[in-house]
Coordinates of C-alpha atoms in Angstrom, one line a residue:
M1 CA 62.7 248.9 124.0
K2 CA 60.3 248.6 121.1
A3 CA 61.6 247.7 117.6
I4 CA 62.8 250.6 115.4
F5 CA 61.2 249.9 112.1
S6 CA 61.1 253.4 110.8
W7 CA 64.4 255.0 110.1
F8 CA 65.4 258.4 111.6
V9 CA 68.0 261.1 111.3
I10 CA 69.9 262.4 114.3
L11 CA 72.1 265.4 113.8
L12 CA 75.0 265.5 116.1
G13 CA 77.0 268.4 117.4
A14 CA 79.8 270.1 115.5
A15 CA 82.4 267.6 116.6
E16 CA 80.3 264.7 115.3
A17 CA 78.8 266.4 112.3
Q18 CA 79.9 263.7 109.9
Q19 CA 78.3 260.8 111.8
L20 CA 74.9 259.8 110.6
Y21 CA 72.4 257.4 112.2
I22 CA 70.0 255.1 110.4
T23 CA 67.7 257.2 108.2
T24 CA 64.4 257.0 106.5
T25 CA 66.0 256.7 103.1
G26 CA 69.1 254.7 104.0
Y27 CA 72.5 256.1 103.2
P28 CA 71.9 259.8 102.3
D29 CA 74.4 259.8 99.4
R30 CA 73.1 256.6 97.8
P31 CA 70.9 256.9 94.7
Q32 CA 67.2 256.5 95.6
C33 CA 64.4 255.2 93.4
T34 CA 62.1 258.0 92.3
Q35 CA 59.3 255.8 91.0
P36 CA 58.1 252.7 92.7
A37 CA 58.1 249.5 90.6
S38 CA 54.8 247.9 89.8
S39 CA 53.6 244.9 91.7
P40 CA 55.1 241.7 90.4
E41 CA 53.2 239.1 88.4
Y42 CA 54.1 235.5 89.0
C43 CA 54.2 233.0 86.2
F44 CA 55.5 229.6 85.2
H45 CA 57.5 228.9 82.1
P46 CA 59.7 226.1 80.7
F47 CA 63.1 226.1 82.4
S48 CA 66.5 225.9 80.7
Y49 CA 70.0 226.3 82.0
T50 CA 70.5 229.3 79.7
L51 CA 68.4 232.0 81.3
N52 CA 66.8 234.7 79.2
K53 CA 63.9 237.1 79.8
T54 CA 60.6 235.3 79.5
V55 CA 57.0 235.9 78.5
C56 CA 54.4 234.7 81.0
D57 CA 51.8 232.3 79.8
F58 CA 50.0 232.1 83.1
C59 CA 50.3 234.6 85.9
T60 CA 48.8 235.2 89.3
E61 CA 48.7 238.2 91.5
A62 CA 50.3 238.1 94.9
H63 CA 47.8 238.0 97.8
D64 CA 47.8 238.4 101.5
H65 CA 47.7 235.2 103.7
A66 CA 45.2 235.2 106.5
Y67 CA 46.2 233.4 109.7
L68 CA 44.1 231.4 112.1
W69 CA 46.1 230.5 115.2
P70 CA 44.5 228.1 117.7
N71 CA 45.7 228.7 121.3
Y72 CA 46.9 226.0 123.5
A73 CA 43.6 225.5 125.3
H74 CA 42.0 224.8 122.0
A75 CA 44.8 222.8 120.5
V76 CA 45.7 220.5 123.4
K77 CA 42.5 218.5 123.0
H78 CA 44.1 216.9 119.9
L79 CA 46.8 215.3 122.1
S80 CA 45.9 212.0 123.5
P81 CA 46.9 211.4 126.1
I82 CA 47.9 214.8 127.2
P83 CA 51.6 214.4 128.2
A84 CA 52.7 215.1 131.8
T85 CA 55.2 217.9 132.5
T86 CA 58.0 217.9 134.9
T87 CA 61.5 219.5 135.5
W88 CA 65.0 218.1 135.8
G89 CA 68.2 219.6 137.0
N90 CA 71.6 220.4 135.3
W91 CA 74.3 218.0 134.1
L92 CA 77.9 218.7 134.9
L93 CA 80.4 216.0 135.9
N94 CA 80.9 215.5 139.6
Q95 CA 77.8 217.3 140.6
T96 CA 75.5 215.8 143.2
V97 CA 72.8 215.4 140.6
I98 CA 74.2 212.0 139.6
T99 CA 73.4 210.7 143.1
A100 CA 69.6 211.3 142.7
R101 CA 67.7 208.7 144.7
D102 CA 64.6 208.3 142.5
T103 CA 66.1 205.3 140.8
T104 CA 62.7 203.5 140.3
D105 CA 61.3 206.4 138.2
P106 CA 62.0 205.7 134.5
Y107 CA 61.8 209.4 133.8
G108 CA 63.1 210.8 137.1
Q109 CA 66.2 212.8 137.9
A110 CA 68.4 209.7 138.1
A111 CA 67.2 208.4 134.8
W112 CA 67.8 211.8 133.2
S113 CA 71.3 211.9 134.6
R114 CA 72.1 208.5 133.2
L115 CA 71.3 209.8 129.7
W116 CA 74.3 212.0 130.1
Q117 CA 76.5 209.4 131.8
Q118 CA 75.8 206.9 129.0
A119 CA 76.5 209.5 126.4
S120 CA 80.2 209.5 127.5
I121 CA 80.6 213.2 127.0
E122 CA 83.6 213.3 129.4
N123 CA 84.6 216.9 128.7
Y124 CA 81.3 218.6 129.4
T125 CA 82.5 220.5 132.5
T126 CA 82.1 224.0 131.1
T127 CA 79.4 226.5 131.7
G128 CA 79.2 230.0 130.4
L129 CA 79.1 233.4 132.1
Y130 CA 75.3 233.2 132.7
S131 CA 73.0 230.8 134.6
T132 CA 69.7 232.7 134.4
T133 CA 67.9 234.8 131.8
V134 CA 69.6 238.2 131.4
S135 CA 67.3 241.3 131.3
P136 CA 67.9 243.4 128.2
T137 CA 69.3 246.9 128.1
P138 CA 68.5 249.5 125.4
V139 CA 70.7 249.3 122.4
P140 CA 72.8 252.6 122.5
S141 CA 72.3 254.9 119.6
S142 CA 76.1 255.0 119.2
S143 CA 75.9 251.3 118.0
L144 CA 73.5 252.3 115.2
V145 CA 75.8 254.8 113.5
L146 CA 76.0 254.0 109.8
P147 CA 79.4 252.8 108.5
P148 CA 80.8 254.4 105.4
A149 CA 78.7 253.8 102.3
N150 CA 79.9 251.5 99.5
Y151 CA 81.2 253.4 96.5
F152 CA 79.6 250.9 94.1
G153 CA 76.2 249.5 94.8
P154 CA 72.9 248.4 93.2
T155 CA 71.1 251.1 91.3
D156 CA 67.9 249.2 90.6
C157 CA 64.4 250.6 91.3
Y158 CA 62.6 247.4 91.9
S159 CA 60.6 246.9 95.1
F160 CA 60.0 243.8 97.2
P161 CA 56.3 242.6 97.3
D162 CA 54.3 243.7 100.3
D163 CA 54.3 240.2 101.8
F164 CA 58.0 239.6 101.3
V165 CA 59.5 237.9 104.4
F166 CA 62.9 239.4 105.3
G167 CA 64.8 238.4 108.4
V168 CA 67.8 236.6 109.9
A169 CA 68.2 233.0 111.0
G170 CA 70.1 230.9 113.6
S171 CA 69.8 227.5 115.2
A172 CA 69.6 226.4 118.8
A173 CA 72.7 224.1 118.7
Q174 CA 74.8 226.8 117.2
V175 CA 74.0 229.7 119.5
E176 CA 72.2 228.6 122.7
G177 CA 74.8 226.8 124.7
A178 CA 73.5 225.4 128.1
V179 CA 73.3 222.0 126.5
G180 CA 73.1 220.0 129.7
L181 CA 71.2 222.6 131.7
E182 CA 67.5 222.9 132.6
G183 CA 66.5 219.4 131.5
R184 CA 68.0 219.2 128.0
S185 CA 69.4 215.7 127.2
P186 CA 72.2 214.7 124.8
T187 CA 72.1 215.1 121.0
I188 CA 74.2 214.0 118.1
L189 CA 76.0 217.3 118.1
E190 CA 77.7 216.8 121.5
K191 CA 79.4 213.8 120.0
L192 CA 80.5 215.6 116.9
G193 CA 84.2 215.8 116.0
N194 CA 87.2 215.1 118.1
T195 CA 88.2 216.2 121.6
T196 CA 90.3 219.1 120.3
Q197 CA 87.4 220.8 118.4
P198 CA 85.2 223.4 120.1
K199 CA 81.9 222.0 121.3
D200 CA 78.4 223.5 121.4
Y201 CA 78.4 223.7 125.3
V202 CA 78.5 227.5 125.5
T203 CA 78.6 229.0 122.0
N204 CA 76.8 232.4 122.1
E205 CA 74.9 231.7 125.4
N206 CA 71.8 232.8 123.6
Y207 CA 69.7 230.6 125.9
Y208 CA 70.2 233.2 128.6
L209 CA 70.9 236.2 126.4
Y210 CA 68.0 235.9 124.0
K211 CA 66.2 239.0 125.3
Q212 CA 69.2 241.2 124.5
D213 CA 69.8 239.5 121.2
I214 CA 66.2 240.0 120.1
Q215 CA 66.4 243.7 121.2
R216 CA 69.5 244.1 119.0
L217 CA 67.9 242.6 116.0
A218 CA 64.8 244.8 116.4
A219 CA 66.8 247.9 116.9
I220 CA 68.6 247.6 113.5
G221 CA 65.3 246.8 111.7
V222 CA 65.0 243.1 111.3
K223 CA 61.4 241.9 110.6
Y224 CA 61.5 238.1 111.1
Y225 CA 63.6 236.1 113.5
S226 CA 64.1 232.4 112.6
F227 CA 65.2 230.0 115.3
S228 CA 64.9 226.3 116.1
N229 CA 63.4 224.3 119.0
P230 CA 65.8 221.6 120.3
W231 CA 63.8 218.3 120.5
T232 CA 65.7 217.1 123.6
R233 CA 65.0 220.3 125.6
I234 CA 61.2 219.8 125.0
L235 CA 61.2 216.0 125.4
P236 CA 64.4 214.8 127.2
F237 CA 63.4 211.2 126.9
V238 CA 62.4 211.8 123.3
L239 CA 59.7 209.1 122.8
P240 CA 55.9 209.4 122.8
G241 CA 54.4 209.0 126.3
T242 CA 57.5 210.5 128.0
P243 CA 57.1 213.7 130.1
V244 CA 57.5 217.2 128.7
N245 CA 60.2 219.5 130.1
E246 CA 58.3 222.4 131.7
Q247 CA 61.3 224.6 131.8
G248 CA 61.8 224.2 128.0
I249 CA 58.2 225.0 127.2
K250 CA 58.4 228.2 129.4
H251 CA 61.6 229.2 127.8
Y252 CA 60.4 229.1 124.2
D253 CA 57.1 230.5 125.2
D254 CA 58.8 233.6 126.5
L255 CA 61.2 233.7 123.6
I256 CA 58.3 233.9 121.2
N257 CA 56.6 236.5 123.2
T258 CA 59.8 238.5 123.3
V259 CA 60.0 238.4 119.6
L260 CA 56.5 239.6 119.2
D261 CA 56.9 242.3 121.8
A262 CA 59.9 243.6 119.9
G263 CA 57.7 244.1 116.8
M264 CA 59.1 241.1 114.9
L265 CA 57.6 237.8 113.8
P266 CA 59.0 234.4 114.7
I267 CA 59.8 231.5 112.4
V268 CA 60.4 228.1 114.1
T269 CA 62.2 225.1 112.8
L270 CA 61.4 221.8 114.6
L271 CA 64.7 219.9 113.8
H272 CA 67.9 221.6 112.9
F273 CA 70.6 218.9 113.0
D274 CA 70.3 218.3 116.8
S275 CA 68.8 214.8 116.6
P276 CA 68.4 213.0 119.9
L277 CA 71.4 210.9 120.6
M278 CA 69.1 208.1 121.4
F279 CA 68.3 207.6 117.8
V280 CA 71.8 207.9 116.6
D281 CA 72.9 205.2 119.0
G282 CA 69.9 203.0 118.1
G283 CA 68.2 203.5 121.5
N284 CA 71.2 202.2 123.5
L285 CA 73.5 205.0 124.3
A286 CA 76.2 202.6 125.4
K287 CA 76.3 200.6 122.2
P288 CA 76.1 202.8 119.1
D289 CA 74.8 200.9 116.1
I290 CA 73.9 203.7 113.6
G291 CA 76.6 206.1 112.3
Y292 CA 76.4 209.7 113.3
S293 CA 76.3 210.9 109.7
N294 CA 72.9 209.3 109.4
G295 CA 71.5 211.5 112.1
G296 CA 69.2 208.8 113.4
Y297 CA 66.6 209.5 110.8
Q298 CA 66.5 205.9 109.7
N299 CA 65.7 204.6 113.2
E300 CA 62.5 202.5 113.2
T301 CA 60.8 204.7 115.8
F302 CA 61.9 208.0 114.3
V303 CA 58.7 208.9 112.4
D304 CA 56.2 208.4 115.3
A305 CA 58.6 210.1 117.8
F306 CA 59.1 213.2 115.6
V307 CA 55.4 213.6 114.9
N308 CA 54.6 213.3 118.6
Y309 CA 57.3 216.0 119.4
A310 CA 56.0 218.3 116.6
K311 CA 52.4 218.0 117.9
I312 CA 53.5 219.0 121.4
V313 CA 55.4 222.1 120.1
L314 CA 52.6 223.1 117.7
T315 CA 49.8 222.8 120.4
H316 CA 51.8 225.2 122.6
F317 CA 53.1 227.7 120.1
A318 CA 51.0 227.6 116.9
D319 CA 48.9 230.5 118.1
R320 CA 51.8 233.0 117.8
V321 CA 54.1 231.6 115.1
P322 CA 53.1 232.3 111.5
I323 CA 55.8 230.2 109.7
W324 CA 57.0 226.7 110.6
V325 CA 59.7 224.5 109.1
T326 CA 59.7 220.8 109.9
F327 CA 63.2 219.7 108.9
N328 CA 66.4 221.7 108.1
E329 CA 68.5 220.3 105.3
P330 CA 67.6 216.7 105.9
L331 CA 69.9 215.5 103.1
L332 CA 72.9 216.0 105.3
Y333 CA 71.7 213.6 107.9
S334 CA 69.6 211.2 105.9
F335 CA 71.3 210.4 102.6
N336 CA 70.3 206.8 102.8
F337 CA 66.9 205.7 101.5
K338 CA 65.3 204.7 104.8
G339 CA 66.3 208.0 106.5
A340 CA 65.0 210.1 103.6
D341 CA 61.8 208.1 103.3
N342 CA 61.2 208.6 107.1
V343 CA 61.6 212.4 106.7
V344 CA 59.1 212.6 103.8
R345 CA 56.5 210.6 105.8
A346 CA 57.1 212.4 109.1
H347 CA 56.9 215.8 107.4
A348 CA 53.6 215.0 105.7
Q349 CA 52.0 213.8 109.0
V350 CA 53.0 217.1 110.7
Y351 CA 51.7 219.2 107.8
H352 CA 48.3 217.4 108.0
F353 CA 48.1 217.8 111.8
Y354 CA 48.9 221.5 111.5
H355 CA 46.4 222.3 108.7
D356 CA 43.8 219.6 108.9
V357 CA 43.6 219.0 112.7
L358 CA 44.5 222.3 114.2
K359 CA 43.0 224.2 111.3
A360 CA 45.9 226.6 111.4
T361 CA 46.4 228.8 108.4
G362 CA 49.9 229.9 108.9
K363 CA 52.6 228.5 106.6
M364 CA 54.2 225.1 107.1
G365 CA 57.1 223.9 105.0
I366 CA 60.4 222.2 104.7
K367 CA 63.9 223.5 103.8
F368 CA 66.7 221.9 101.8
N369 CA 70.4 222.3 101.2
D370 CA 71.6 222.2 97.6
N371 CA 74.4 224.1 96.0
F372 CA 72.8 224.6 92.5
G373 CA 74.5 222.3 90.0
V374 CA 75.2 224.2 86.9
P375 CA 76.3 222.3 83.8
R376 CA 80.0 222.7 83.0
D377 CA 78.9 223.6 79.5
P378 CA 75.2 224.4 79.1
R379 CA 75.4 223.6 75.4
N380 CA 76.7 220.1 76.1
A381 CA 73.8 217.6 76.5
S382 CA 75.9 215.3 78.8
D383 CA 76.7 218.1 81.2
V384 CA 73.1 219.2 81.3
Q385 CA 72.0 215.6 82.0
A386 CA 74.6 215.4 84.8
A387 CA 73.2 218.6 86.3
I388 CA 69.7 217.2 86.2
R389 CA 70.8 214.1 88.0
F390 CA 72.6 216.2 90.6
Q391 CA 69.4 218.1 91.3
E392 CA 67.3 215.0 91.4
M393 CA 69.5 213.3 93.9
Q394 CA 69.5 216.3 96.3
L395 CA 66.0 217.7 95.8
G396 CA 63.8 215.2 93.9
L397 CA 64.4 212.7 96.7
F398 CA 62.2 214.8 99.0
A399 CA 60.5 217.3 96.7
N400 CA 59.0 215.0 94.1
P401 CA 56.5 213.5 96.5
I402 CA 56.0 216.5 98.8
F403 CA 55.5 219.2 96.1
L404 CA 54.3 217.3 93.1
G405 CA 52.9 214.0 94.3
K406 CA 55.4 212.3 92.0
Q407 CA 57.4 209.2 92.6
Y408 CA 60.9 209.2 93.8
P409 CA 63.2 209.9 90.8
D410 CA 64.6 206.9 88.9
S411 CA 68.1 208.1 89.8
I412 CA 67.2 207.5 93.5
L413 CA 65.4 204.2 93.0
E414 CA 68.2 202.8 90.9
T415 CA 71.1 204.0 93.1
L416 CA 70.3 204.1 96.8
P417 CA 70.3 200.7 98.5
G418 CA 66.9 199.6 99.7
A419 CA 65.1 202.2 97.7
K420 CA 61.5 201.4 96.8
P421 CA 58.7 203.4 95.3
L422 CA 55.9 205.0 97.2
S423 CA 52.4 203.5 96.8
E424 CA 49.7 205.6 95.1
Q425 CA 48.0 205.9 98.5
D426 CA 51.2 207.3 100.0
L427 CA 51.7 209.7 97.1
S428 CA 48.2 211.0 97.5
Y429 CA 48.7 211.7 101.2
I430 CA 52.2 213.2 100.8
A431 CA 51.3 215.4 97.8
N432 CA 51.1 219.2 98.3
T433 CA 52.2 219.1 101.9
S434 CA 54.4 222.2 101.9
D435 CA 53.3 225.8 101.6
F436 CA 56.7 226.9 100.4
F437 CA 59.9 225.5 99.0
G438 CA 62.6 226.3 101.5
I439 CA 66.1 226.4 100.1
D440 CA 69.6 227.3 101.5
P441 CA 71.4 228.3 98.2
Y442 CA 74.7 229.4 99.7
T443 CA 76.6 228.9 96.4
A444 CA 76.7 226.9 93.2
T445 CA 78.9 224.0 91.9
V446 CA 80.0 223.1 88.4
V447 CA 78.7 219.7 87.3
S448 CA 79.8 217.3 84.6
P449 CA 79.5 213.5 83.9
T450 CA 81.5 210.9 85.8
P451 CA 84.2 209.4 83.6
E452 CA 83.2 205.8 84.5
G453 CA 79.6 206.4 83.5
V454 CA 76.5 206.7 85.7
E455 CA 75.5 203.0 85.6
A456 CA 78.9 201.8 86.6
C457 CA 79.2 204.4 89.4
A458 CA 75.6 203.7 90.7
A459 CA 76.4 200.0 91.0
N460 CA 79.6 200.7 93.0
S461 CA 78.9 202.1 96.4
S462 CA 82.6 202.4 97.1
S463 CA 83.1 204.8 94.2
K464 CA 84.3 208.2 95.4
L465 CA 81.5 209.8 93.3
F466 CA 78.7 207.6 94.7
P467 CA 75.8 208.2 95.0
Y468 CA 75.6 211.4 93.0
C469 CA 77.8 209.9 90.3
V470 CA 78.7 213.2 88.8
V471 CA 81.8 215.3 88.9
Q472 CA 81.5 218.4 91.2
E473 CA 84.0 221.3 90.7
T474 CA 84.4 224.9 91.8
K475 CA 86.1 226.0 88.6
T476 CA 84.4 226.8 85.3
R477 CA 85.5 225.1 82.0
Y478 CA 87.8 228.1 81.5
G479 CA 89.7 227.6 84.7
W480 CA 88.2 230.4 86.7
N481 CA 86.7 230.0 90.2
I482 CA 82.9 229.9 90.0
G483 CA 83.0 233.1 92.2
Y484 CA 84.8 234.9 94.9
R485 CA 85.9 232.3 97.6
S486 CA 85.1 232.4 101.3
Q487 CA 86.6 230.8 104.4
S488 CA 84.6 227.6 103.6
Y489 CA 82.8 226.0 100.7
V490 CA 80.9 229.2 99.8
Y491 CA 81.6 231.2 96.6
I492 CA 79.8 234.4 95.7
T493 CA 77.6 233.2 92.8
P494 CA 74.6 235.6 92.5
T495 CA 74.0 235.1 88.7
Y496 CA 73.5 231.4 89.3
L497 CA 71.1 232.2 92.1
R498 CA 68.7 233.8 89.7
E499 CA 68.8 230.8 87.4
Y500 CA 68.4 228.5 90.4
L501 CA 65.2 230.4 91.6
N502 CA 63.8 230.0 88.1
Y503 CA 64.6 226.2 88.2
L504 CA 62.9 225.7 91.6
W505 CA 59.8 227.8 90.8
N506 CA 59.2 226.3 87.4
T507 CA 60.0 222.7 88.5
F508 CA 58.3 222.4 91.8
R509 CA 55.5 225.0 91.3
S510 CA 55.7 226.4 94.9
P511 CA 56.7 229.8 96.3
V512 CA 60.5 229.7 96.9
F513 CA 61.7 230.7 100.4
V514 CA 65.5 231.5 100.6
S515 CA 65.6 230.2 104.1
E516 CA 69.4 230.7 104.6
F517 CA 72.2 232.4 102.7
G518 CA 75.4 233.8 104.1
F519 CA 79.2 234.2 103.6
P520 CA 82.2 233.6 105.9
V521 CA 84.8 236.2 104.9
F522 CA 88.2 234.5 104.4
G523 CA 90.4 235.0 107.4
E524 CA 88.0 237.2 109.2
A525 CA 88.4 235.3 112.5
E526 CA 92.2 235.9 112.4
K527 CA 91.9 239.7 112.3
S528 CA 93.0 240.9 115.6
D529 CA 91.5 244.4 115.3
L530 CA 87.7 244.4 115.9
S531 CA 87.2 247.3 113.4
D532 CA 88.8 245.1 110.7
Q533 CA 86.2 242.4 111.3
L534 CA 83.4 244.8 111.4
F535 CA 84.2 246.3 107.9
D536 CA 83.3 243.2 106.0
T537 CA 82.9 244.4 102.4
P538 CA 82.9 240.9 100.8
R539 CA 79.9 239.9 102.9
S540 CA 78.1 243.0 101.9
I541 CA 78.8 242.2 98.2
Y542 CA 77.5 238.7 98.8
H543 CA 74.2 239.7 100.5
L544 CA 73.4 242.7 98.2
S545 CA 74.1 240.8 95.0
F546 CA 71.9 237.9 96.1
M547 CA 69.1 240.2 97.1
L548 CA 69.3 242.0 93.8
E549 CA 69.1 238.8 91.9
I550 CA 66.0 237.8 94.0
L551 CA 64.4 241.1 92.9
N552 CA 65.4 240.4 89.2
A553 CA 63.9 236.9 89.5
I554 CA 60.6 238.3 90.9
H555 CA 60.1 241.2 88.5
E556 CA 61.8 240.0 85.3
D557 CA 61.2 236.3 85.4
G558 CA 57.9 236.0 87.3
V559 CA 59.3 233.9 90.0
R560 CA 57.4 234.0 93.3
V561 CA 60.1 234.4 96.0
M562 CA 58.4 234.3 99.4
G563 CA 61.3 235.8 101.3
A564 CA 64.9 235.6 102.4
L565 CA 66.7 234.9 105.7
A566 CA 70.3 235.9 106.2
W567 CA 72.5 233.4 107.9
S568 CA 73.4 234.1 110.6
W569 CA 72.4 236.9 113.0
A570 CA 75.8 236.5 114.7
D571 CA 79.0 234.5 114.4
N572 CA 78.2 231.1 115.8
W573 CA 79.4 227.6 116.3
E574 CA 79.8 226.0 112.9
F575 CA 79.8 222.4 114.0
G576 CA 83.2 222.3 115.7
D577 CA 84.5 225.5 114.2
Y578 CA 84.5 229.2 115.2
K579 CA 86.7 230.3 112.2
Q580 CA 83.9 230.1 109.7
Q581 CA 82.2 233.4 110.7
F582 CA 78.9 233.6 108.8
G583 CA 77.5 236.2 111.2
L584 CA 76.2 239.7 110.8
Q585 CA 77.5 240.5 114.2
V586 CA 80.9 239.8 115.8
V587 CA 80.8 237.9 119.1
N588 CA 83.5 238.3 121.7
R589 CA 84.0 234.7 123.0
T590 CA 85.2 235.9 126.4
T591 CA 82.7 238.6 127.2
Q592 CA 79.8 237.5 124.9
E593 CA 79.5 241.1 123.7
R594 CA 78.0 241.6 120.2
Y595 CA 79.0 244.2 117.6
Y596 CA 77.1 245.0 114.3
K597 CA 79.1 244.4 111.2
K598 CA 78.9 246.8 108.2
S599 CA 77.1 244.1 106.1
F600 CA 74.2 244.1 108.6
F601 CA 73.6 247.8 108.0
D602 CA 74.0 247.4 104.2
L603 CA 71.6 244.5 104.0
V604 CA 68.9 246.1 106.2
D605 CA 69.2 249.3 104.2
F606 CA 69.0 247.5 100.9
V607 CA 65.7 245.8 101.9
S608 CA 64.1 248.6 103.7
S609 CA 64.6 251.1 100.9
R610 CA 63.0 248.7 98.5
M611 CA 60.0 247.6 100.4
A612 CA 56.8 248.5 98.5
K613 CA 55.3 251.7 100.0

């Protein structure tokens, strides 16, 4: 079934006269713009934490980006030597696979099985409902009936730029399942949490249901689909010179083709939290020597191994993928200097390979997590300085060299153990190695100075405020929550989003890509009636208010926002938790059936009705 990108009206019989399907103008009773907004002009201006309308002193017109995609036959010549491909079996306890006889082959079936045995993942005995790719079925028109319209809603008349990227996102570890099947080897995430928490072994079974999932996204009007490649499904033995998993390559090759056939475009992230367990355990799975919270990024072999893995993926798929992300939110797994430094260096090498060696002209970037630090009192210089430090610690650590060719911030060099400046040669090589500034701005946090003082805190790694050395709160100085609270850490903070976009654009001088944003409605998973879960008004408020502030930033502040990806396309595994339901679709954990939530219709309608004609 081809994607439904135009909207249509279907009039039902008398008994169903009040039901409307997706239409060319969205909800029929919603105010519509009568005059299109003019094309935005992008400009830089000095940033301050008190946001006002600005006057542009330098503006550029938006322009189309031409793509040059080398196919595999052309790109593979840049791999030396060309890696061998092979296949492995599945891993479940007590299966005969552990008795494989090819014990002398360092990369054979027996060696692959030992990776799982040494990982000591005793409880991995569960498989899902499916063991092979499921053929899709058409999405029934009854699933596309519009929910009741919101009484209150945005009444703006701004349009998104022609090249605005709108879509949804997910990650392999959180939706695929099949973790020990078809050659994939262990990652950090199979060791996450305690034995009572849900694992990533099954999740949404997207590994086998991807064709149907893509069909559902296309049917409701999604334009871009963002997913991640799991490193250990491509290279089970992880390191350069080890064989490539033929089944993994074929799977993602078909997934990409399925996205394109559906009329959408793929966005691929190379590493989304699922670091190979080999790095986390220092190369010896039986004797862990690196904490899981470090994600293995500080391992000595990490940079060369990641770059090798990225080259293999790019040579296979760069011909069909217009947007690439090297690392997802590296701060969460690399907040030690060695790990962060490795990320910066590895990212730069992959960027240069993509653009300078493959001569590809798609977009290559990196995405960060950072809940925007707003000063407790913007008129208080100490609070403002604390907010600046907060941003430097989270973003400047990576973004200073990558986007500006600038040294690591002093706050980093003076705080993180082992931190040392980059050489001028390194800075020159790393500078300007991202085509966009990816950010996952789920919410904001209120920041103020630490009572003990920054210097005392920075010198005391046992301080509860180390290494940020600022106070982070979710209440304003007047005692109000910073926004409407969710099931997790997220608060609805759209007005701060606009200020944040201004900060990013004017500080790092690169198009801003809102690469994730989403909201888990409080108590949604506890609602026993499916219809109550589907009518998710708080999530609609979150998404529409964020999208409206993106439009305001584009048209009123001259900020170039490249696009926005909603997290997530369905409720998924939130690292040991199914109660934080960020998804735009409900997933029945017994049957794996999916159901569109009201917020999905609201979000797609908001964007489609505001796309420049």
